Coordinates of C-alpha atoms in Angstrom, one line a residue:
M1 CA -64.1 32.3 -65.7
T2 CA -63.7 34.8 -62.9
D3 CA -62.6 32.0 -60.6
I4 CA -59.9 30.8 -63.0
V5 CA -58.6 34.4 -63.4
A6 CA -58.6 34.9 -59.7
T7 CA -56.7 31.6 -59.1
A8 CA -54.2 32.4 -61.8
F9 CA -53.7 35.9 -60.4
F10 CA -53.3 34.4 -56.8
S11 CA -50.8 31.9 -58.0
V12 CA -48.7 34.5 -59.8
T13 CA -48.8 36.9 -56.9
S14 CA -47.9 34.0 -54.5
L15 CA -45.0 33.0 -56.7
I16 CA -43.6 36.5 -56.9
W17 CA -44.1 36.9 -53.2
W18 CA -42.6 33.5 -52.2
S19 CA -39.7 33.4 -54.7
P20 CA -37.4 35.7 -52.8
I21 CA -38.2 34.0 -49.6
L22 CA -37.6 30.5 -51.0
A23 CA -34.4 31.8 -52.6
V24 CA -33.2 33.1 -49.3
I25 CA -34.0 29.8 -47.6
F26 CA -32.7 27.4 -50.2
F27 CA -29.8 29.3 -51.6
P28 CA -27.4 28.5 -48.7
F29 CA -28.3 24.8 -49.1
Y30 CA -27.6 25.0 -52.9
I31 CA -24.2 26.7 -52.2
W32 CA -23.4 24.1 -49.5
K33 CA -24.2 21.2 -51.7
K34 CA -22.1 22.7 -54.6
M35 CA -19.2 23.4 -52.2
K36 CA -19.5 19.9 -50.8
R37 CA -19.2 18.4 -54.3
K38 CA -16.1 20.6 -55.0
L39 CA -14.8 19.7 -51.6
A40 CA -15.2 16.0 -52.3
K41 CA -13.4 16.4 -55.6
T42 CA -10.6 18.3 -53.9
V43 CA -10.3 15.6 -51.3
V44 CA -10.0 13.0 -53.9
M45 CA -7.3 15.0 -55.7
L46 CA -5.5 15.5 -52.4
E47 CA -5.7 11.9 -51.6
D48 CA -4.3 11.0 -55.1
F49 CA -1.6 13.7 -54.7
S50 CA -0.8 12.5 -51.1
E51 CA -0.6 8.9 -52.3
F52 CA 1.7 10.0 -55.0
K53 CA 3.8 11.9 -52.6
L54 CA 3.9 9.0 -50.1
D55 CA 4.9 6.8 -52.9
Q56 CA 7.7 9.2 -53.8
L57 CA 8.7 9.3 -50.1
R58 CA 8.8 5.6 -49.9
K59 CA 10.9 5.5 -52.9
F60 CA 13.3 8.1 -51.5
K61 CA 13.5 6.3 -48.2
R62 CA 14.4 3.1 -50.0
K63 CA 17.0 5.0 -51.9
F64 CA 18.3 6.8 -48.8
W65 CA 18.5 3.5 -46.9
K66 CA 20.5 2.0 -49.7
M67 CA 22.8 5.0 -49.7
D68 CA 23.1 4.7 -45.9
V69 CA 24.0 1.1 -46.2
L70 CA 26.6 1.9 -48.9
Q71 CA 28.0 4.7 -46.8
S72 CA 28.2 2.3 -43.8
K73 CA 30.0 -0.3 -45.9
A74 CA 32.3 2.4 -47.3
L75 CA 33.1 3.6 -43.8
T76 CA 33.9 0.0 -42.7
H77 CA 36.2 -0.5 -45.7
Y78 CA 37.8 2.9 -45.1
N79 CA 38.4 2.1 -41.5
K80 CA 40.1 -1.1 -42.4
I81 CA 42.3 0.6 -44.9
S82 CA 42.9 3.5 -42.5
D83 CA 43.8 1.0 -39.7
S84 CA 46.1 -0.8 -42.1
V85 CA 47.9 2.3 -43.2
Y86 CA 48.2 3.6 -39.7
Q87 CA 49.6 0.3 -38.5
K88 CA 52.2 0.5 -41.2
M89 CA 53.0 4.0 -40.2
V90 CA 53.5 2.9 -36.6
W91 CA 55.6 -0.1 -37.8
Y92 CA 57.9 1.9 -39.9
S93 CA 58.3 4.6 -37.2
R94 CA 58.5 2.3 -34.3
F95 CA 62.3 2.7 -33.7
E96 CA 62.1 6.4 -33.9
I97 CA 59.2 6.6 -31.5
I98 CA 60.7 4.1 -29.0
K99 CA 64.0 5.8 -29.0
A100 CA 62.5 9.2 -28.3
V101 CA 60.4 8.0 -25.4
P102 CA 62.2 7.3 -22.0
R103 CA 61.3 4.0 -20.3
G104 CA 58.4 4.4 -17.8
A105 CA 57.6 7.8 -19.1
R106 CA 54.3 9.4 -18.6
V107 CA 52.9 10.0 -22.2
L108 CA 49.9 12.0 -23.4
D109 CA 48.8 10.7 -26.9
V110 CA 46.9 13.6 -28.3
G111 CA 44.5 12.5 -31.2
C112 CA 45.2 8.9 -30.2
G113 CA 42.8 7.4 -32.8
N114 CA 42.8 3.6 -32.7
G115 CA 45.4 3.5 -30.0
Y116 CA 48.2 1.6 -31.7
L117 CA 50.9 4.0 -30.7
A118 CA 49.8 4.0 -27.1
K119 CA 49.9 0.2 -27.1
L120 CA 53.4 0.1 -28.7
L121 CA 54.8 2.5 -26.1
K122 CA 53.2 0.6 -23.3
D123 CA 54.5 -2.8 -24.6
T124 CA 58.0 -1.7 -25.4
K125 CA 58.8 1.0 -23.0
G126 CA 56.5 0.4 -20.1
A127 CA 55.1 3.9 -20.6
E128 CA 52.0 5.2 -18.7
V129 CA 50.0 6.4 -21.6
T130 CA 46.8 8.6 -21.4
C131 CA 44.8 8.7 -24.6
L132 CA 43.2 12.0 -25.7
D133 CA 40.8 12.6 -28.6
V134 CA 37.6 14.4 -29.8
M135 CA 36.0 11.1 -30.3
D136 CA 36.6 7.5 -29.1
Y137 CA 38.0 5.5 -32.0
N138 CA 40.2 3.4 -29.6
K139 CA 40.6 -0.3 -30.4
S140 CA 43.5 -1.1 -28.1
G141 CA 41.9 -1.4 -24.8
F142 CA 42.8 2.1 -23.6
E143 CA 40.4 4.6 -22.1
T144 CA 40.0 7.7 -24.2
V145 CA 39.7 11.0 -22.6
L146 CA 37.4 13.2 -24.6
Y147 CA 38.2 17.0 -25.1
D148 CA 37.2 19.9 -27.4
G149 CA 40.2 19.7 -29.7
E150 CA 41.7 23.0 -28.3
T151 CA 42.1 22.9 -24.5
I152 CA 43.9 19.9 -23.0
P153 CA 42.2 19.0 -19.7
F154 CA 45.4 18.4 -17.6
G155 CA 47.6 20.5 -15.4
D156 CA 50.9 22.2 -16.2
K157 CA 53.8 19.9 -16.8
S158 CA 51.8 16.8 -16.2
F159 CA 53.5 14.6 -18.8
D160 CA 57.1 13.7 -19.8
I161 CA 56.1 13.3 -23.4
V162 CA 53.3 14.7 -25.4
L163 CA 52.7 12.9 -28.7
L164 CA 50.7 14.3 -31.7
S165 CA 50.7 11.9 -34.6
Y166 CA 49.1 13.2 -37.8
V167 CA 46.8 15.4 -35.8
L168 CA 47.8 19.0 -36.4
H169 CA 46.7 19.2 -40.1
H170 CA 43.1 18.3 -38.9
S171 CA 43.2 21.1 -36.2
H172 CA 41.2 24.3 -36.6
V173 CA 43.7 25.9 -34.2
P174 CA 47.1 24.1 -34.4
Q175 CA 49.0 26.9 -32.8
R176 CA 46.6 26.9 -29.8
L177 CA 46.7 23.1 -29.5
L178 CA 50.6 23.2 -29.6
S179 CA 50.6 25.9 -26.9
E180 CA 48.5 23.6 -24.8
A181 CA 50.8 20.7 -25.5
A182 CA 53.8 22.8 -24.5
R183 CA 51.9 23.8 -21.2
V184 CA 51.3 20.2 -20.1
C185 CA 54.7 18.9 -21.1
R186 CA 57.8 18.8 -18.9
G187 CA 59.9 16.9 -21.5
K188 CA 59.5 16.6 -25.3
V189 CA 56.6 17.2 -27.7
L190 CA 56.8 14.6 -30.4
I191 CA 55.0 15.3 -33.7
Y192 CA 54.4 13.4 -36.8
E193 CA 53.1 15.4 -39.8
D194 CA 52.8 15.2 -43.6
L195 CA 54.6 17.7 -45.7
A196 CA 53.4 18.4 -49.3
P197 CA 56.2 19.6 -51.4
I198 CA 53.8 20.2 -54.4
G199 CA 50.1 20.7 -54.9
K200 CA 49.5 20.9 -51.1
K201 CA 46.1 22.8 -51.6
V202 CA 44.8 20.3 -54.1
L203 CA 45.9 17.3 -51.9
A204 CA 44.3 18.9 -48.8
R205 CA 41.1 19.6 -50.7
L206 CA 40.8 15.9 -51.9
H207 CA 41.7 14.6 -48.4
K208 CA 39.2 16.9 -46.7
E209 CA 36.3 16.0 -49.0
A210 CA 36.9 12.2 -48.7
Y211 CA 37.5 12.4 -44.9
N212 CA 34.5 14.6 -44.1
Y213 CA 32.1 12.7 -46.3
I214 CA 32.9 9.3 -45.0
Y215 CA 33.0 10.5 -41.3
S216 CA 30.1 13.0 -41.7
I217 CA 32.1 15.7 -39.8
D218 CA 33.5 19.1 -40.6
S219 CA 37.2 18.6 -40.2
P220 CA 39.9 20.9 -41.8
V221 CA 42.9 19.6 -43.6
N222 CA 45.8 21.9 -44.0
Y223 CA 49.2 20.7 -45.3
R224 CA 52.1 22.9 -44.6
S225 CA 55.8 23.1 -45.6
Q226 CA 58.6 22.5 -43.1
S227 CA 59.3 26.1 -42.7
E228 CA 55.5 26.8 -42.0
W229 CA 55.4 24.3 -39.4
K230 CA 58.6 25.6 -37.7
E231 CA 57.0 29.0 -37.6
I232 CA 54.0 27.6 -35.8
F233 CA 56.2 25.7 -33.3
D234 CA 58.1 29.0 -32.6
N235 CA 55.0 30.9 -32.0
S236 CA 53.8 28.1 -29.7
G237 CA 56.7 28.5 -27.4
L238 CA 58.6 25.3 -28.7
K239 CA 61.9 24.8 -30.4
V240 CA 62.9 21.9 -32.6
V241 CA 65.7 19.8 -31.1
S242 CA 65.7 17.1 -33.8
N243 CA 63.7 16.2 -37.0
N244 CA 63.7 13.5 -39.6
I245 CA 61.9 13.9 -43.0
R246 CA 61.4 11.0 -45.4
W247 CA 58.9 9.8 -48.1
G248 CA 55.8 8.6 -46.4
V249 CA 53.8 5.3 -46.6
G250 CA 51.2 7.0 -48.9
S251 CA 53.9 8.7 -51.2
V252 CA 53.0 6.3 -54.1
M253 CA 49.5 7.6 -54.2
M254 CA 50.1 11.2 -53.1
P255 CA 53.4 13.1 -53.1
L256 CA 53.6 13.5 -49.3
K257 CA 56.6 13.5 -47.1
S258 CA 56.5 12.2 -43.5
A259 CA 58.1 14.4 -40.9
F260 CA 59.0 13.6 -37.3
F261 CA 59.8 16.6 -35.1
A262 CA 61.0 16.5 -31.4
L263 CA 60.4 19.7 -29.6
E264 CA 61.1 21.2 -26.3
N265 CA 59.8 24.3 -24.4
K266 CA 61.9 27.3 -25.1
N267 CA 61.9 28.2 -21.3

C-alpha cells in the first residue's frame, strides 16, 4: 500500500514538474503546426484568387486585343477616308495652288501629311518641294523632314513659297509657327484653313475627340473666323495680299468654309 501511494505521489509530482517543461518544449511545435495549416489554407485561397485574377486578366487581354484590332481597322478606314477627302481638296484647289506657285520655285510644305500637294507641285510646276511634318505620313515618295511643330529647322529666306494646308487649326502655337513661316520665306506664304461660321466650338470638340482617339495623340483643334485669322497673320508679321473663301468639301456634313490666303512679309 505504501508503495502504491509513493508511486502515485511520485507520478503526480513528476507530472507537475514536467508539464511546464513539456509545454515550453512542445508549444512552439503546436503553434507552428497550427500556423502551417492556416498558411496552407491561405495559399489555397491565394491560388484560387490568383487563378481567378489570371482568368480575368486573360479575358481583359482578349477584349483589349479585340479593341486594338477594331481600332486598327478604324484607323485604316479613317486613313482611306481622310486620303480620299484630302485628294478631293487638292483636286478642287489645284488651279488655285498651281497659279500661286511660280515655276521651279523652292517650296516648303509644312504639315505635308501624305504628300499629295508636294507631288502636284512637282508634277505641274517643276517645284523643288521640301516636306515638313511632326510625323511621317508621306505616301508620295518624298522624304519628310521631322520637326517639333514650332521651330522650322531652316535658315532665313530659304524658300520662295511656304505652304500650310489645313495645319494651323491643329497647332498649339499657330502664331509662333506663322512667324517661323514668315522667317524662312522670301516670297509668299500660302494657307488653306477651315472657317466655321456657326458652332465652331462644338465642331472643334467633335473633330478633336475623333482625331485624337483614332491617332492616339493629343492634338488641338481650333476653328477661327476670318477676322481672327487675319489678326494672327498681322501679329506674325504677315499681310494678306489675296484670299478666296468658299464652301468646303466637307460642308455637307459640317458647316465649314474653306479659305485660301496668300500672305507676304510686311517688311
